[in-house]
Amino acid sequence: MMLKIAVAVGAVAFVLLDANPSLWMYDKLTPSNAFFENKNVWITGASSGIGAELAVQLSEAGANVVISARRENELEAVKGKCKAGSSVKVVPLDVTDQEAMHRSVEDVVQGHFGKQGLDILILNAGKSQRLPAVKTDLQMTRDLMKLNFDSLVDMTLQVMKVDKWAEKEKGHIVVTSSVAGKLPVALSSSYAATKAAVNGYFSSLRSEFSWLRVDIVCPGPIATPIARNAASSAEGTKLLQNESDDNKMPVDRFTKLMLSGVKGPKQLFYETWISQQPALLFTGVAQYLPTVAINLSKVVGPKRIQAFEAGKDVYKMSSWVTRDDVEK
């Protein structure tokens, strides 16, 4: 009887959960975003997707928001979607341009926010990858590492220095990582490496200061342009334009959960996983049953590559799970 109940509870949880259980429950119990009122927040990678939705939801919560990305016209469009009358400043920025980024940090932290300084730095800039490892040249890997990892570290250290976080003994960093940094992901070897580096670096940085809060947010597949803009081959880029968002989490739902973690207790939400099933389950398996995850990846990985090269949507299990697989 108890076994049946446990199985039933597990089945319900599998269907309902789209985040780690503590975050899912906290989000249900604390819907208010009053925590962000009058907070000074800087979001990078804010011209589309998660960054753009963060700007919208934070403006609705009463935060003072700075949004940055390379394309000023898209940033202005995001600002136009934010709450009327809210404080949203557009700061065009290529985070891989070190000199420009350092100037922007001084302008934003000292010039725009002034004495209060920056309350929350959200590092959201990044690029994905969709290509088998053996077809990914070293330059593509270097470019991904420069954007997804190096620029985040550089900006973090510059903000901490200019805003004198160590003197204030106050600071809050939110990093958009990925479940790809937690588990084997075929077609994303270099991207996964950048996210594993992010997880390792920012976890270690957190450990060096008792006062520093660092939230590492690990999304699964989210309905944003990141997949269609992923680093790939010329042929792969064409295939990505037909990729559906049907099996991905809506970006507004993801962002709501992300902000619930940011406003929640740091002891609970230093790392959060936010994804629809089955990616959320796979992440848990990789964390707690790594041997199972490794062996599973050796079955699933080659099939995902075959599906990708055949022009199929790799986020649809039906693209790489056949009737023969089920019957076996």
CSV table of C-alpha atoms in Angstrom, one decimal:
chain,number,residue,atom,x,y,z
A,1,MET,CA,0.0,0.0,0.0
A,2,MET,CA,2.7,2.4,1.0
A,3,LEU,CA,4.6,1.6,-2.2
A,4,LYS,CA,1.6,2.4,-4.3
A,5,ILE,CA,1.2,5.8,-2.5
A,6,ALA,CA,4.8,6.6,-3.0
A,7,VAL,CA,4.5,5.8,-6.7
A,8,ALA,CA,1.4,7.9,-7.0
A,9,VAL,CA,3.0,10.8,-5.3
A,10,GLY,CA,6.1,10.5,-7.5
A,11,ALA,CA,3.9,10.4,-10.6
A,12,VAL,CA,2.0,13.6,-9.6
A,13,ALA,CA,5.3,15.3,-8.7
A,14,PHE,CA,6.7,14.4,-12.1
A,15,VAL,CA,3.8,16.0,-13.9
A,16,LEU,CA,3.5,19.1,-11.7
A,17,LEU,CA,7.1,20.0,-10.8
A,18,ASP,CA,8.9,22.5,-13.1
A,19,ALA,CA,11.6,23.4,-10.5
A,20,ASN,CA,13.4,21.9,-7.6
A,21,PRO,CA,10.7,21.1,-5.0
A,22,SER,CA,11.7,23.8,-2.4
A,23,LEU,CA,11.5,26.6,-5.1
A,24,TRP,CA,8.3,25.3,-6.5
A,25,MET,CA,6.6,25.4,-3.1
A,26,TYR,CA,8.1,28.7,-2.1
A,27,ASP,CA,6.8,30.3,-5.4
A,28,LYS,CA,3.3,29.0,-4.5
A,29,LEU,CA,3.4,30.4,-1.0
A,30,THR,CA,5.1,33.8,-1.7
A,31,PRO,CA,3.6,35.4,-4.8
A,32,SER,CA,4.5,39.0,-3.9
A,33,ASN,CA,7.6,40.6,-5.5
A,34,ALA,CA,7.6,43.5,-3.0
A,35,PHE,CA,11.2,42.5,-2.2
A,36,PHE,CA,12.4,44.2,-5.4
A,37,GLU,CA,10.7,47.5,-4.8
A,38,ASN,CA,13.4,50.3,-5.1
A,39,LYS,CA,16.1,47.8,-5.6
A,40,ASN,CA,18.8,48.8,-8.1
A,41,VAL,CA,19.2,46.0,-10.6
A,42,TRP,CA,21.5,45.6,-13.6
A,43,ILE,CA,20.6,42.9,-16.2
A,44,THR,CA,22.9,41.9,-19.0
A,45,GLY,CA,21.7,40.0,-22.1
A,46,ALA,CA,18.5,41.9,-21.8
A,47,SER,CA,17.5,42.4,-25.4
A,48,SER,CA,15.4,39.3,-25.7
A,49,GLY,CA,14.4,36.1,-23.9
A,50,ILE,CA,15.0,35.7,-20.2
A,51,GLY,CA,16.8,39.1,-19.8
A,52,ALA,CA,13.9,40.9,-21.5
A,53,GLU,CA,11.3,39.2,-19.4
A,54,LEU,CA,13.3,39.9,-16.2
A,55,ALA,CA,13.2,43.6,-17.1
A,56,VAL,CA,9.5,43.5,-17.5
A,57,GLN,CA,8.7,41.7,-14.3
A,58,LEU,CA,11.2,43.7,-12.2
A,59,SER,CA,9.8,47.0,-13.6
A,60,GLU,CA,6.3,45.8,-12.5
A,61,ALA,CA,7.8,45.0,-9.0
A,62,GLY,CA,9.1,48.6,-8.7
A,63,ALA,CA,12.8,48.0,-9.2
A,64,ASN,CA,15.2,50.5,-10.7
A,65,VAL,CA,16.4,48.6,-13.7
A,66,VAL,CA,19.4,49.0,-16.1
A,67,ILE,CA,19.3,46.8,-19.2
A,68,SER,CA,22.3,46.0,-21.3
A,69,ALA,CA,23.0,44.1,-24.5
A,70,ARG,CA,24.7,44.9,-27.8
A,71,ARG,CA,21.6,45.9,-29.8
A,72,GLU,CA,20.3,49.3,-28.6
A,73,ASN,CA,17.1,49.2,-30.8
A,74,GLU,CA,16.1,45.9,-29.2
A,75,LEU,CA,16.8,47.2,-25.7
A,76,GLU,CA,14.5,50.2,-26.4
A,77,ALA,CA,11.8,47.8,-27.5
A,78,VAL,CA,12.2,45.9,-24.2
A,79,LYS,CA,12.0,49.2,-22.3
A,80,GLY,CA,8.7,50.0,-24.2
A,81,LYS,CA,7.3,46.7,-22.8
A,82,CYS,CA,8.1,47.6,-19.2
A,83,LYS,CA,5.6,49.1,-16.8
A,84,ALA,CA,4.8,52.7,-17.8
A,85,GLY,CA,6.5,55.2,-15.6
A,86,SER,CA,9.0,52.7,-14.2
A,87,SER,CA,12.7,53.3,-13.9
A,88,VAL,CA,14.4,51.5,-16.8
A,89,LYS,CA,17.7,52.8,-18.3
A,90,VAL,CA,19.1,51.4,-21.5
A,91,VAL,CA,22.9,50.9,-21.6
A,92,PRO,CA,24.1,49.3,-24.8
A,93,LEU,CA,27.1,47.1,-24.1
A,94,ASP,CA,29.2,44.3,-25.6
A,95,VAL,CA,30.3,42.5,-22.4
A,96,THR,CA,33.2,40.9,-24.3
A,97,ASP,CA,34.7,44.4,-25.0
A,98,GLN,CA,36.6,44.8,-21.7
A,99,GLU,CA,37.4,48.5,-22.0
A,100,ALA,CA,33.8,49.4,-22.9
A,101,MET,CA,32.5,47.2,-20.1
A,102,HIS,CA,34.7,48.8,-17.5
A,103,ARG,CA,33.6,52.3,-18.6
A,104,SER,CA,29.9,51.2,-18.4
A,105,VAL,CA,30.4,49.8,-14.8
A,106,GLU,CA,31.7,53.1,-13.6
A,107,ASP,CA,28.9,55.0,-15.5
A,108,VAL,CA,26.1,52.8,-14.1
A,109,VAL,CA,27.4,52.1,-10.6
A,110,GLN,CA,28.8,55.5,-9.8
A,111,GLY,CA,27.0,57.8,-12.2
A,112,HIS,CA,23.5,56.3,-12.4
A,113,PHE,CA,22.9,54.6,-9.1
A,114,GLY,CA,25.2,56.9,-7.1
A,115,LYS,CA,25.6,56.4,-3.3
A,116,GLN,CA,23.1,53.6,-3.0
A,117,GLY,CA,25.1,51.6,-5.6
A,118,LEU,CA,24.0,48.3,-7.2
A,119,ASP,CA,21.8,45.9,-5.2
A,120,ILE,CA,21.6,43.0,-7.6
A,121,LEU,CA,23.8,42.2,-10.6
A,122,ILE,CA,22.1,39.7,-13.0
A,123,LEU,CA,24.6,38.1,-15.4
A,124,ASN,CA,22.4,36.8,-18.2
A,125,ALA,CA,24.5,37.3,-21.4
A,126,GLY,CA,25.3,34.1,-23.2
A,127,LYS,CA,25.1,32.0,-26.3
A,128,SER,CA,24.2,28.3,-26.8
A,129,GLN,CA,25.6,25.7,-29.1
A,130,ARG,CA,24.0,23.0,-31.3
A,131,LEU,CA,26.7,20.9,-33.0
A,132,PRO,CA,28.5,17.6,-32.3
A,133,ALA,CA,31.7,17.9,-30.4
A,134,VAL,CA,33.8,16.5,-33.2
A,135,LYS,CA,32.4,19.1,-35.6
A,136,THR,CA,33.0,22.0,-33.2
A,137,ASP,CA,36.3,23.8,-33.9
A,138,LEU,CA,38.5,25.2,-31.1
A,139,GLN,CA,37.7,28.8,-32.1
A,140,MET,CA,34.0,28.3,-31.6
A,141,THR,CA,34.7,26.8,-28.1
A,142,ARG,CA,37.0,29.8,-27.3
A,143,ASP,CA,34.3,32.3,-28.4
A,144,LEU,CA,31.7,30.6,-26.3
A,145,MET,CA,34.0,30.6,-23.3
A,146,LYS,CA,34.8,34.3,-23.8
A,147,LEU,CA,31.1,35.3,-23.8
A,148,ASN,CA,29.6,32.7,-21.4
A,149,PHE,CA,32.4,32.7,-18.8
A,150,ASP,CA,35.2,35.2,-19.1
A,151,SER,CA,33.0,38.2,-19.5
A,152,LEU,CA,30.9,37.2,-16.5
A,153,VAL,CA,34.0,36.9,-14.3
A,154,ASP,CA,35.4,40.2,-15.6
A,155,MET,CA,32.2,42.1,-15.0
A,156,THR,CA,31.7,40.6,-11.6
A,157,LEU,CA,35.1,41.6,-10.4
A,158,GLN,CA,34.8,45.1,-11.8
A,159,VAL,CA,31.4,45.7,-10.2
A,160,MET,CA,32.7,44.4,-6.8
A,161,LYS,CA,35.7,46.8,-7.1
A,162,VAL,CA,33.9,49.9,-8.3
A,163,ASP,CA,30.9,49.5,-6.0
A,164,LYS,CA,33.2,48.7,-3.1
A,165,TRP,CA,31.2,45.6,-2.1
A,166,ALA,CA,34.0,44.3,0.3
A,167,GLU,CA,33.9,47.6,2.2
A,168,LYS,CA,30.1,47.6,2.4
A,169,GLU,CA,30.1,43.8,3.1
A,170,LYS,CA,27.1,43.6,0.8
A,171,GLY,CA,26.5,42.2,-2.7
A,172,HIS,CA,24.1,40.0,-4.6
A,173,ILE,CA,25.0,38.3,-7.9
A,174,VAL,CA,22.5,36.2,-9.9
A,175,VAL,CA,24.0,34.1,-12.7
A,176,THR,CA,22.0,32.5,-15.5
A,177,SER,CA,23.8,29.1,-15.9
A,178,SER,CA,22.1,26.0,-17.3
A,179,VAL,CA,21.3,22.4,-16.5
A,180,ALA,CA,23.8,21.7,-19.3
A,181,GLY,CA,26.4,22.5,-16.7
A,182,LYS,CA,25.1,19.7,-14.5
A,183,LEU,CA,24.6,16.7,-16.9
A,184,PRO,CA,25.9,15.3,-20.2
A,185,VAL,CA,24.3,17.1,-23.2
A,186,ALA,CA,25.0,15.8,-26.7
A,187,LEU,CA,25.3,18.6,-29.3
A,188,SER,CA,26.3,21.1,-26.6
A,189,SER,CA,29.7,20.0,-25.4
A,190,SER,CA,31.4,23.4,-25.5
A,191,TYR,CA,28.3,25.2,-24.1
A,192,ALA,CA,28.1,22.7,-21.3
A,193,ALA,CA,31.8,23.3,-20.5
A,194,THR,CA,31.2,27.0,-20.2
A,195,LYS,CA,28.3,26.5,-17.8
A,196,ALA,CA,30.2,24.0,-15.7
A,197,ALA,CA,32.9,26.6,-15.4
A,198,VAL,CA,30.3,29.2,-14.4
A,199,ASN,CA,29.0,26.8,-11.7
A,200,GLY,CA,32.4,26.1,-10.4
A,201,TYR,CA,33.7,29.7,-10.3
A,202,PHE,CA,30.7,31.4,-8.8
A,203,SER,CA,30.2,28.6,-6.2
A,204,SER,CA,33.8,29.1,-5.2
A,205,LEU,CA,33.5,32.9,-5.2
A,206,ARG,CA,30.5,32.6,-2.9
A,207,SER,CA,32.6,30.6,-0.4
A,208,GLU,CA,35.2,33.4,-0.1
A,209,PHE,CA,32.9,36.0,1.5
A,210,SER,CA,30.4,35.4,4.3
A,211,TRP,CA,28.4,38.4,3.2
A,212,LEU,CA,28.2,37.7,-0.5
A,213,ARG,CA,25.1,36.2,-2.0
A,214,VAL,CA,25.5,34.3,-5.3
A,215,ASP,CA,22.4,32.6,-6.9
A,216,ILE,CA,23.2,30.2,-9.7
A,217,VAL,CA,20.1,29.6,-11.8
A,218,CYS,CA,20.1,26.5,-14.0
A,219,PRO,CA,17.3,26.6,-16.7
A,220,GLY,CA,16.4,23.7,-18.9
A,221,PRO,CA,14.9,24.3,-22.3
A,222,ILE,CA,13.1,27.7,-22.3
A,223,ALA,CA,11.1,29.2,-25.1
A,224,THR,CA,13.5,32.0,-26.1
A,225,PRO,CA,15.6,32.8,-29.2
A,226,ILE,CA,18.8,31.3,-27.7
A,227,ALA,CA,18.4,27.9,-29.4
A,228,ARG,CA,17.8,29.5,-32.8
A,229,ASN,CA,20.8,31.8,-32.3
A,230,ALA,CA,23.0,28.9,-31.1
A,231,ALA,CA,26.6,28.5,-32.4
A,232,SER,CA,26.5,25.9,-35.1
A,233,SER,CA,27.5,25.1,-38.7
A,234,ALA,CA,25.9,26.8,-41.6
A,235,GLU,CA,23.6,23.9,-42.2
A,236,GLY,CA,22.9,23.5,-38.5
A,237,THR,CA,21.9,27.2,-38.3
A,238,LYS,CA,19.3,26.6,-41.0
A,239,LEU,CA,17.9,23.6,-39.2
A,240,LEU,CA,17.6,25.6,-35.9
A,241,GLN,CA,15.3,28.1,-37.5
A,242,ASN,CA,12.6,25.4,-37.7
A,243,GLU,CA,13.0,24.3,-34.0
A,244,SER,CA,9.7,24.5,-32.1
A,245,ASP,CA,9.1,26.0,-28.7
A,246,ASP,CA,6.3,23.5,-27.9
A,247,ASN,CA,8.4,21.4,-25.6
A,248,LYS,CA,10.0,24.3,-23.7
A,249,MET,CA,9.0,26.2,-20.6
A,250,PRO,CA,7.3,29.6,-21.3
A,251,VAL,CA,9.8,32.4,-20.5
A,252,ASP,CA,7.3,34.3,-18.2
A,253,ARG,CA,6.9,31.2,-16.1
A,254,PHE,CA,10.6,30.6,-15.9
A,255,THR,CA,11.3,34.2,-14.9
A,256,LYS,CA,8.6,34.1,-12.2
A,257,LEU,CA,10.3,31.1,-10.7
A,258,MET,CA,13.8,32.6,-11.1
A,259,LEU,CA,12.7,35.8,-9.2
A,260,SER,CA,11.1,33.7,-6.5
A,261,GLY,CA,14.5,32.1,-5.9
A,262,VAL,CA,16.3,35.5,-6.0
A,263,LYS,CA,13.9,37.0,-3.3
A,264,GLY,CA,13.9,33.8,-1.2
A,265,PRO,CA,16.3,32.6,1.5
A,266,LYS,CA,19.9,32.3,0.3
A,267,GLN,CA,20.3,29.2,2.3
A,268,LEU,CA,17.7,27.5,0.2
A,269,PHE,CA,18.2,28.9,-3.3
A,270,TYR,CA,22.0,29.2,-3.8
A,271,GLU,CA,21.4,27.0,-6.8
A,272,THR,CA,18.0,26.4,-8.5
A,273,TRP,CA,16.9,24.1,-11.3
A,274,ILE,CA,14.0,25.3,-13.4
A,275,SER,CA,12.7,23.2,-16.3
A,276,GLN,CA,9.8,21.2,-17.6
A,277,GLN,CA,10.0,17.4,-17.6
A,278,PRO,CA,11.9,15.3,-18.5
A,279,ALA,CA,14.9,17.7,-18.4
A,280,LEU,CA,14.2,18.4,-14.7
A,281,LEU,CA,14.2,14.6,-13.9
A,282,PHE,CA,17.4,14.1,-15.9
A,283,THR,CA,19.1,16.8,-13.9
A,284,GLY,CA,18.2,15.2,-10.7
A,285,VAL,CA,19.4,11.8,-11.9
A,286,ALA,CA,22.7,13.4,-13.0
A,287,GLN,CA,23.1,15.0,-9.6
A,288,TYR,CA,22.2,12.0,-7.4
A,289,LEU,CA,22.7,8.9,-9.7
A,290,PRO,CA,25.6,9.9,-11.9
A,291,THR,CA,26.3,6.4,-13.1
A,292,VAL,CA,22.7,6.0,-14.3
A,293,ALA,CA,22.9,9.4,-16.1
A,294,ILE,CA,26.2,8.6,-17.8
A,295,ASN,CA,24.8,5.3,-19.2
A,296,LEU,CA,21.5,6.9,-20.2
A,297,SER,CA,23.4,9.7,-22.0
A,298,LYS,CA,25.3,7.1,-24.1
A,299,VAL,CA,21.9,5.8,-25.4
A,300,VAL,CA,20.2,9.1,-25.8
A,301,GLY,CA,23.1,11.2,-27.1
A,302,PRO,CA,23.8,9.4,-30.4
A,303,LYS,CA,20.0,9.4,-31.1
A,304,ARG,CA,19.8,13.2,-30.5
A,305,ILE,CA,22.7,13.7,-32.9
A,306,GLN,CA,21.0,11.6,-35.6
A,307,ALA,CA,17.7,13.5,-35.1
A,308,PHE,CA,19.5,16.9,-35.4
A,309,GLU,CA,21.4,15.9,-38.6
A,310,ALA,CA,18.0,14.6,-40.0
A,311,GLY,CA,16.5,18.1,-39.4
A,312,LYS,CA,14.3,17.0,-36.6
A,313,ASP,CA,13.5,18.8,-33.4
A,314,VAL,CA,15.8,17.4,-30.7
A,315,TYR,CA,13.6,18.7,-27.9
A,316,LYS,CA,10.8,16.3,-29.0
A,317,MET,CA,11.4,12.9,-27.5
A,318,SER,CA,9.5,11.4,-30.5
A,319,SER,CA,12.3,12.6,-32.7
A,320,TRP,CA,14.8,10.2,-31.1
A,321,VAL,CA,12.7,7.6,-29.3
A,322,THR,CA,11.3,5.1,-31.7
A,323,ARG,CA,8.7,2.4,-31.3
A,324,ASP,CA,11.5,-0.2,-31.4
A,325,ASP,CA,13.2,1.6,-28.4
A,326,VAL,CA,9.9,1.4,-26.4
A,327,GLU,CA,9.4,-2.3,-27.3
A,328,LYS,CA,13.0,-3.2,-26.3
